[in-house]
mmCIF file of C-alpha atoms in Angstrom:
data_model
loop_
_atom_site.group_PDB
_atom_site.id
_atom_site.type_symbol
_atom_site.label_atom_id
_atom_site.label_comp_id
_atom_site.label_asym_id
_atom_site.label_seq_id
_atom_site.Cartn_x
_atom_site.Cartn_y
_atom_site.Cartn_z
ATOM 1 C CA UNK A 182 0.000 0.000 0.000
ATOM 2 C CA UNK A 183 1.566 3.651 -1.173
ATOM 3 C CA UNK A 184 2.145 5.817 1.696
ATOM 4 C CA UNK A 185 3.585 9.180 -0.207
ATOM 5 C CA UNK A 186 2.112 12.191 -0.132
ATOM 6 C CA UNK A 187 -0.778 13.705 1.703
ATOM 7 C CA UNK A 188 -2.717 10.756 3.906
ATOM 8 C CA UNK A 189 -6.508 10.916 4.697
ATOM 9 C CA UNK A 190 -7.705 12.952 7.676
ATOM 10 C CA UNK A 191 -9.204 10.375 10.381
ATOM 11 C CA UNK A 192 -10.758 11.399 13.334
ATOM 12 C CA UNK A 193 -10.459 8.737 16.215
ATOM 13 C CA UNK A 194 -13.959 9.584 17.765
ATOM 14 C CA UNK A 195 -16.055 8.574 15.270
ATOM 15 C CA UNK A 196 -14.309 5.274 14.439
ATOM 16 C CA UNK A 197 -15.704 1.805 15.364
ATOM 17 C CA UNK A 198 -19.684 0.873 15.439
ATOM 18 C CA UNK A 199 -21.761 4.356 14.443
ATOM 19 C CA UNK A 200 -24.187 5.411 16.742
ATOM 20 C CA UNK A 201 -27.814 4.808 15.759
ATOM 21 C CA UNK A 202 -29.586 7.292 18.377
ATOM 22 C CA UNK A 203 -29.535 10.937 17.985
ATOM 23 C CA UNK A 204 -28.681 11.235 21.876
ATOM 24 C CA UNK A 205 -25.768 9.200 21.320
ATOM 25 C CA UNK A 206 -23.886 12.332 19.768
ATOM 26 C CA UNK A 207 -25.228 14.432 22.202
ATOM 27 C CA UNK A 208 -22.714 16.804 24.477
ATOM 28 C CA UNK A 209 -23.823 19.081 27.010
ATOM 29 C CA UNK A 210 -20.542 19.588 28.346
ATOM 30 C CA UNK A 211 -18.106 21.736 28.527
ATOM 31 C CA UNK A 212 -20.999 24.835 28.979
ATOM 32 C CA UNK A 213 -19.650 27.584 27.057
ATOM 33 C CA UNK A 214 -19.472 30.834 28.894
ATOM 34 C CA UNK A 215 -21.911 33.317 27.824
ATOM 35 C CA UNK A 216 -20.470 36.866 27.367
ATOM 36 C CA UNK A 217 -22.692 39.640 26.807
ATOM 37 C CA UNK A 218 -21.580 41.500 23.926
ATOM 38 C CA UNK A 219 -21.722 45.200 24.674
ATOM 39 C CA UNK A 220 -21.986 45.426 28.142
ATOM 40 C CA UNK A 221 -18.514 47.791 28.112
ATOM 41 C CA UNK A 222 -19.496 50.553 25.761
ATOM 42 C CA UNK A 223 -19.678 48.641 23.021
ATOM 43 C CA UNK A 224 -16.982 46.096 24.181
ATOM 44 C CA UNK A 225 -18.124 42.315 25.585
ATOM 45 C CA UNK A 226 -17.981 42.000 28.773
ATOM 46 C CA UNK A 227 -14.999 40.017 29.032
ATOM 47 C CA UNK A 228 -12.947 42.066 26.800
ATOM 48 C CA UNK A 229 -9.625 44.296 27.997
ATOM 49 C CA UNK A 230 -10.393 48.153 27.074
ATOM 50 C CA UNK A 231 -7.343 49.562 26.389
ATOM 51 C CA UNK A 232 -8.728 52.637 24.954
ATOM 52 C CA UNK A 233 -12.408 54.389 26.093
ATOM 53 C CA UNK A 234 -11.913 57.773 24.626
ATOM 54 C CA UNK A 235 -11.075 58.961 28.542
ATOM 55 C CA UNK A 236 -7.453 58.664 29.420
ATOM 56 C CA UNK A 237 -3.883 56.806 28.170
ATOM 57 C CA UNK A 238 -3.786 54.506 31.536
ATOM 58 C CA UNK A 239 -2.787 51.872 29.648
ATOM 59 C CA UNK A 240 -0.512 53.047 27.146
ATOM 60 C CA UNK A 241 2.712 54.394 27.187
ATOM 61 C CA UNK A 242 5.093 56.084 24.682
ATOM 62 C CA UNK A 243 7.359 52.982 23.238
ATOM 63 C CA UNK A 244 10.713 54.866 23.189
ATOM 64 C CA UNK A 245 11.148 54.629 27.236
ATOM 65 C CA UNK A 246 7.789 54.190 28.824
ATOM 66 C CA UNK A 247 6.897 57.271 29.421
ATOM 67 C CA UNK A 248 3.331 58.883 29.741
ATOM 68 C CA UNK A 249 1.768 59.167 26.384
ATOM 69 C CA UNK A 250 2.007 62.751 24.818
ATOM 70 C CA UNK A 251 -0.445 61.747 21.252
ATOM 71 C CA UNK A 252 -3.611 64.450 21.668
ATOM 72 C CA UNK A 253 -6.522 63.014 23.483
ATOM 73 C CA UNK A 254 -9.605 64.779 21.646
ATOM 74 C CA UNK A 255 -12.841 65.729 23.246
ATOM 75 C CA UNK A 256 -14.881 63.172 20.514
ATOM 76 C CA UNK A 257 -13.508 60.574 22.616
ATOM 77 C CA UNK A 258 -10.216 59.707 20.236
ATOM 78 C CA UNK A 259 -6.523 60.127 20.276
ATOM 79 C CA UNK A 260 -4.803 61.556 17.512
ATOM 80 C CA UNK A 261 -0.969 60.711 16.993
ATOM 81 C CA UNK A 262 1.684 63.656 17.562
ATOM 82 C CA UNK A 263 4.108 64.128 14.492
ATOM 83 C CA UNK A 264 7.206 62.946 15.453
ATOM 84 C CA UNK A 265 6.824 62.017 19.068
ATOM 85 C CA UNK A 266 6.917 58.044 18.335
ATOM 86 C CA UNK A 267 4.971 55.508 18.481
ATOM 87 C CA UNK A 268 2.756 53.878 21.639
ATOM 88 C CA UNK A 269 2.451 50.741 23.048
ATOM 89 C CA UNK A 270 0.300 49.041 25.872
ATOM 90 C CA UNK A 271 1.699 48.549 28.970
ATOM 91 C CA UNK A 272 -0.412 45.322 28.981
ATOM 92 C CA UNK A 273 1.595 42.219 26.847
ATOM 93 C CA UNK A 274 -0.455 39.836 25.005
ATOM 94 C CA UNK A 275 -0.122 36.482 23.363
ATOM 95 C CA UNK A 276 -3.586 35.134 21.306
ATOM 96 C CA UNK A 277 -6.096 37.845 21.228
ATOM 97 C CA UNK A 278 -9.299 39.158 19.520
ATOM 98 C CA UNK A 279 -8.913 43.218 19.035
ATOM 99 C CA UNK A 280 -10.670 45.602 17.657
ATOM 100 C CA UNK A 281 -9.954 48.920 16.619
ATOM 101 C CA UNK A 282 -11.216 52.113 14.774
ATOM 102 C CA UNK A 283 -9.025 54.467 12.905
ATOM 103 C CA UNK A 284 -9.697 57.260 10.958
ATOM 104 C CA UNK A 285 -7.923 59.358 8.407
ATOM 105 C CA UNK A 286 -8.032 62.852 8.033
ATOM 106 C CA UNK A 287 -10.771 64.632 5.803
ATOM 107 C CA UNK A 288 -7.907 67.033 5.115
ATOM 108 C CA UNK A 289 -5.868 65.174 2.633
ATOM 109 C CA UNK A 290 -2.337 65.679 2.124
ATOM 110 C CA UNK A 291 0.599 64.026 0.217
ATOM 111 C CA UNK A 292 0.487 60.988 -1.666
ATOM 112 C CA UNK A 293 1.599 57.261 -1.503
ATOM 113 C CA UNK A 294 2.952 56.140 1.353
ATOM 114 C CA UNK A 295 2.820 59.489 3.113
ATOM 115 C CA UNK A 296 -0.669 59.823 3.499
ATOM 116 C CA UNK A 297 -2.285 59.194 7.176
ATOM 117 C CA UNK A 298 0.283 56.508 7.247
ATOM 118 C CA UNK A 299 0.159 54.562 10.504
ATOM 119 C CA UNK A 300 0.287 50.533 11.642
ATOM 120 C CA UNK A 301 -1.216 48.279 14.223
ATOM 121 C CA UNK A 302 1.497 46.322 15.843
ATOM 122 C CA UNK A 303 0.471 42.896 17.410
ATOM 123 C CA UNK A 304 3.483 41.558 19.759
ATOM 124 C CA UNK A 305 5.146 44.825 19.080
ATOM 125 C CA UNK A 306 6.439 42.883 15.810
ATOM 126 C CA UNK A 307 3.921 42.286 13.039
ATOM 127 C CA UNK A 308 2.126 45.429 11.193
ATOM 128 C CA UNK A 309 -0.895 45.577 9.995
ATOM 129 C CA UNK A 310 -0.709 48.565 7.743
ATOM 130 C CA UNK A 311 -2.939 51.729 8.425
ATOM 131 C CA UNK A 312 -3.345 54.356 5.574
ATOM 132 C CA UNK A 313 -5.771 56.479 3.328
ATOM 133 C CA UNK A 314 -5.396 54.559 -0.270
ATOM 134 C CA UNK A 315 -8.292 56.574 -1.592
ATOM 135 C CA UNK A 316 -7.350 57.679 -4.889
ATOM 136 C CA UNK A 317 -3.676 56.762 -3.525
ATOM 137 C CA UNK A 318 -2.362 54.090 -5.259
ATOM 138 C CA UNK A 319 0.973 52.460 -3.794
ATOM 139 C CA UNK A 320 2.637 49.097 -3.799
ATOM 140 C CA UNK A 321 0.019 46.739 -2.665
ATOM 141 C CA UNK A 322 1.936 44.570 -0.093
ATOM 142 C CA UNK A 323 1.735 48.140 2.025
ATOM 143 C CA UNK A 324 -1.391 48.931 1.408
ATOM 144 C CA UNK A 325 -4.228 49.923 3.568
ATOM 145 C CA UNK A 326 -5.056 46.133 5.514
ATOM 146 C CA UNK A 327 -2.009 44.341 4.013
ATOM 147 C CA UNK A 328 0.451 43.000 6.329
ATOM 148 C CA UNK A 329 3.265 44.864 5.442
ATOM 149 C CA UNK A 330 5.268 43.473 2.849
ATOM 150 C CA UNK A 331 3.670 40.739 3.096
ATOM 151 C CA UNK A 332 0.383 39.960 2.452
ATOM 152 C CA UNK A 333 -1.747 41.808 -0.048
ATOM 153 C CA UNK A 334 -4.975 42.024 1.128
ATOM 154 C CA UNK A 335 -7.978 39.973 -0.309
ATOM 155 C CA UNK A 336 -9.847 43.958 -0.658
ATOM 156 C CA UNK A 337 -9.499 46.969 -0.751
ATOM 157 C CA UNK A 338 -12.723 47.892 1.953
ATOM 158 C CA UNK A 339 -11.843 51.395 3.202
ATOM 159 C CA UNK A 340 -14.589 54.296 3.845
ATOM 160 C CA UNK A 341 -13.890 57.837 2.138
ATOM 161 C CA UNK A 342 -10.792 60.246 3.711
ATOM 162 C CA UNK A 343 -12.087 61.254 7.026
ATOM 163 C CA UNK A 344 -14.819 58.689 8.110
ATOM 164 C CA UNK A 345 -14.210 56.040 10.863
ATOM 165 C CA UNK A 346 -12.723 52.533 9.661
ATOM 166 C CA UNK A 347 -12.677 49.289 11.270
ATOM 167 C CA UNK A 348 -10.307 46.215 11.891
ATOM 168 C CA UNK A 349 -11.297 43.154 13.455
ATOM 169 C CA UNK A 350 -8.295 41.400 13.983
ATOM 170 C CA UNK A 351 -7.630 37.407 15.218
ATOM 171 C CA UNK A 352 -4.131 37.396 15.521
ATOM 172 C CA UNK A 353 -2.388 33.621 16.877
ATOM 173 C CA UNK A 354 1.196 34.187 18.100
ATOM 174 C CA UNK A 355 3.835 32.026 16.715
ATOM 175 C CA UNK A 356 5.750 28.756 18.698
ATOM 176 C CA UNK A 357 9.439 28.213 19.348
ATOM 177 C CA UNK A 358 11.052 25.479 20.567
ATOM 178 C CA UNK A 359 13.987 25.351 23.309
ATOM 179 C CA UNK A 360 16.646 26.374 20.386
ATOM 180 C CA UNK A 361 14.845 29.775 19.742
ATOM 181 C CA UNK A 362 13.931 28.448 16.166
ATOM 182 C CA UNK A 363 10.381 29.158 14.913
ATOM 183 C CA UNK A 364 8.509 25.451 14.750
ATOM 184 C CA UNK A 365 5.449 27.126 14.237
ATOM 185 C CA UNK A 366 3.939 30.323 12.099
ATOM 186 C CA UNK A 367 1.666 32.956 13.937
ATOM 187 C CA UNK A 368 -1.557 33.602 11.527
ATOM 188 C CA UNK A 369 -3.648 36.391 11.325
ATOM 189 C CA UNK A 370 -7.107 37.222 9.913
ATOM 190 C CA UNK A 371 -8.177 41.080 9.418
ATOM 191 C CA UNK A 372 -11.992 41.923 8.945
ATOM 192 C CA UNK A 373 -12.114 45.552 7.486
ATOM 193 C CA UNK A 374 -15.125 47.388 8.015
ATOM 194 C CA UNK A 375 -16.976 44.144 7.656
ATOM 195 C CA UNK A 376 -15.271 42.907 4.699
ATOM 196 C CA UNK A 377 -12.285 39.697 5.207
ATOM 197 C CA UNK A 378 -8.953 41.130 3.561
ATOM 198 C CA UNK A 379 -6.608 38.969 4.931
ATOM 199 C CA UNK A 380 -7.758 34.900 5.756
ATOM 200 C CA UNK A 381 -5.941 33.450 8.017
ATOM 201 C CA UNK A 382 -2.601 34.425 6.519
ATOM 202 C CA UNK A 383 0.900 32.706 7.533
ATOM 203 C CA UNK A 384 3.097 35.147 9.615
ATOM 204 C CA UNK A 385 6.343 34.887 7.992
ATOM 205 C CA UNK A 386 8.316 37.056 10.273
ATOM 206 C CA UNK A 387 8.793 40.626 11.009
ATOM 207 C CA UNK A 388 7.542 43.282 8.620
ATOM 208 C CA UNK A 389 10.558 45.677 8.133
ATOM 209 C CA UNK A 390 11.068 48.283 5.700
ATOM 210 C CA UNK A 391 13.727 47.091 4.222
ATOM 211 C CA UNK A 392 14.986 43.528 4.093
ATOM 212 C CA UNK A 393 13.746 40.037 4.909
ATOM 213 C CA UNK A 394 11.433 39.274 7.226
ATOM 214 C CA UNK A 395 13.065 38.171 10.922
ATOM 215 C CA UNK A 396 11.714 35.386 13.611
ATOM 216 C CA UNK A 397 13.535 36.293 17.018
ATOM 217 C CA UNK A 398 12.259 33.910 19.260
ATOM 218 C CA UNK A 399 9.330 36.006 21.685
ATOM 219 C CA UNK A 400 6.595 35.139 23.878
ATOM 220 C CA UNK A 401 3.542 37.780 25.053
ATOM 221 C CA UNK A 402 3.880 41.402 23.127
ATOM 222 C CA UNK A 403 2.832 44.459 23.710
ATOM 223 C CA UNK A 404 0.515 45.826 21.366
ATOM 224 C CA UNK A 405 1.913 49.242 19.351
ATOM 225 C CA UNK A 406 0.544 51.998 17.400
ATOM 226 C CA UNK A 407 2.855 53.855 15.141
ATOM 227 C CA UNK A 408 3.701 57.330 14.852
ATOM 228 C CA UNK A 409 5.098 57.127 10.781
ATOM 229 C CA UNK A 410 6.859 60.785 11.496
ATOM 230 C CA UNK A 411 5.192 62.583 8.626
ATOM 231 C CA UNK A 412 2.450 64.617 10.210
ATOM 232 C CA UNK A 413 -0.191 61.510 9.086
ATOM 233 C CA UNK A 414 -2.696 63.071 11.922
ATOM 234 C CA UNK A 415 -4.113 59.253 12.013
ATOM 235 C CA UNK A 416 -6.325 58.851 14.397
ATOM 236 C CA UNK A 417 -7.970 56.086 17.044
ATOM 237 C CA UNK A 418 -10.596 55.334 19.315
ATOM 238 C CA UNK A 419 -12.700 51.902 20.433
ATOM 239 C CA UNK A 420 -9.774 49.668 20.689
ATOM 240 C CA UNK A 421 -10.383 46.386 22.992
ATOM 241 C CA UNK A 422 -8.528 43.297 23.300
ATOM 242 C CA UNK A 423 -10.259 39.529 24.262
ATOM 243 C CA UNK A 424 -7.469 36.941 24.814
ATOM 244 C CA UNK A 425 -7.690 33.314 23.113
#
């Protein structure tokens, strides 16, 4: 009998004599928890807020920790401060849910890459790219939802200059073994505005400007928001975390 290639998926549970009663196949447990979806201001009730439009307690500014100097705004967002550099939580996470909002300004300036550029950093490694591609073309492995240099994304699902998007982000963390050496990719799926752009997609490494991608071995991240240093006047509000 050949054994190369691919062999059949077999699941152990439903070998031997099939059951015949419709009880038989039956669980009622483990109970799932319930979770009430918006019981936070919008956020389920067992998600982390890291960002309710009131304060930066959890964040701080990435460079040494320091209180967070981006503009809190009286709609309940922060905007990012040119050339201040980038945030972070204070907060590290491994497997999470999160959720963000993001807006661009109505004001548009510049072109390419240097319009209301910004990125969502999950384990202060991996970008998910934030900017206004509205009558902006660029290269598309940095485009709005891609995962920078990357992975293209699936759409292109933004709202016009100035209105609030939306990521929905599943993000699983990669595995190393004792050696430091990678023995298992990190994946991430991004739902923008609704609309799946990126499905599940393989984490290759880092996502650097220039050069290949990296995989230093890590555990729990922070996550990072990113001040791009051009006056992109991105800005954020809504984000919550739920841990896998």
């Amino acid at each position: 009998m050949a054994t190369d290639g691919p062999q059949p998926i077999v699941y152990e549970e439903y070998q031997g004599e099939e059951p015949t009663k419709p009880e038989e196949t039956e669980l009622y447990e483990p109970v799932p928890p319930e979770v009430s979806p918006y019981s936070q201001g919008g956020a389920p009730a067992d998600a982390i807020v890291l960002f309710d439009g009131t304060n930066f307690d959890q964040w701080v500014m990435t460079r040494d920790s320091s209180e967070v100097v981006w503009h809190l705004n009286d709609d309940g967002s922060m905007t990012v401060a040119d050339k201040t550099g980038d945030i972070q939580t204070k907060q590290e996470f491994g497997d999470i849910q999160l959720h963000i909002e993001w807006q661009s300004p109505a004001d548009v300036q510049r072109d390419n890459q240097n319009r209301a550029n910004s990125g969502v950093f999950l384990n202060n490694l991996y970008e998910v790219q934030v900017l206004d591609n509205n009558d902006n073309p660029t290269y598309t492995n940095g485009q709005v939802g891609s995962i920078y240099k990357q992975h293209i994304p699936l759409a292109m699902a933004s709202v016009p200059s100035g209105e609030w998007n939306t990521y929905d982000i599943i993000y699983h963390m990669p595995e190393f073994n004792e050696a430091g050496e990678k023995i298992k990719s990190g994946t991430l799926t991004v739902i923008h505005n609704g609309v799946l752009i990126q499905d599940h997609v393989e984490i290759k490494g880092t996502t650097p400007y220039i050069g290949w991608p990296k995989n230093p071995a890590h555990g729990k991240g922070p996550l990072r928001l990113q001040d791009h240093q051009d006056n992109s006047r991105v800005s954020y509000r809504n984000i919550w975390v739920r841990e896998l």
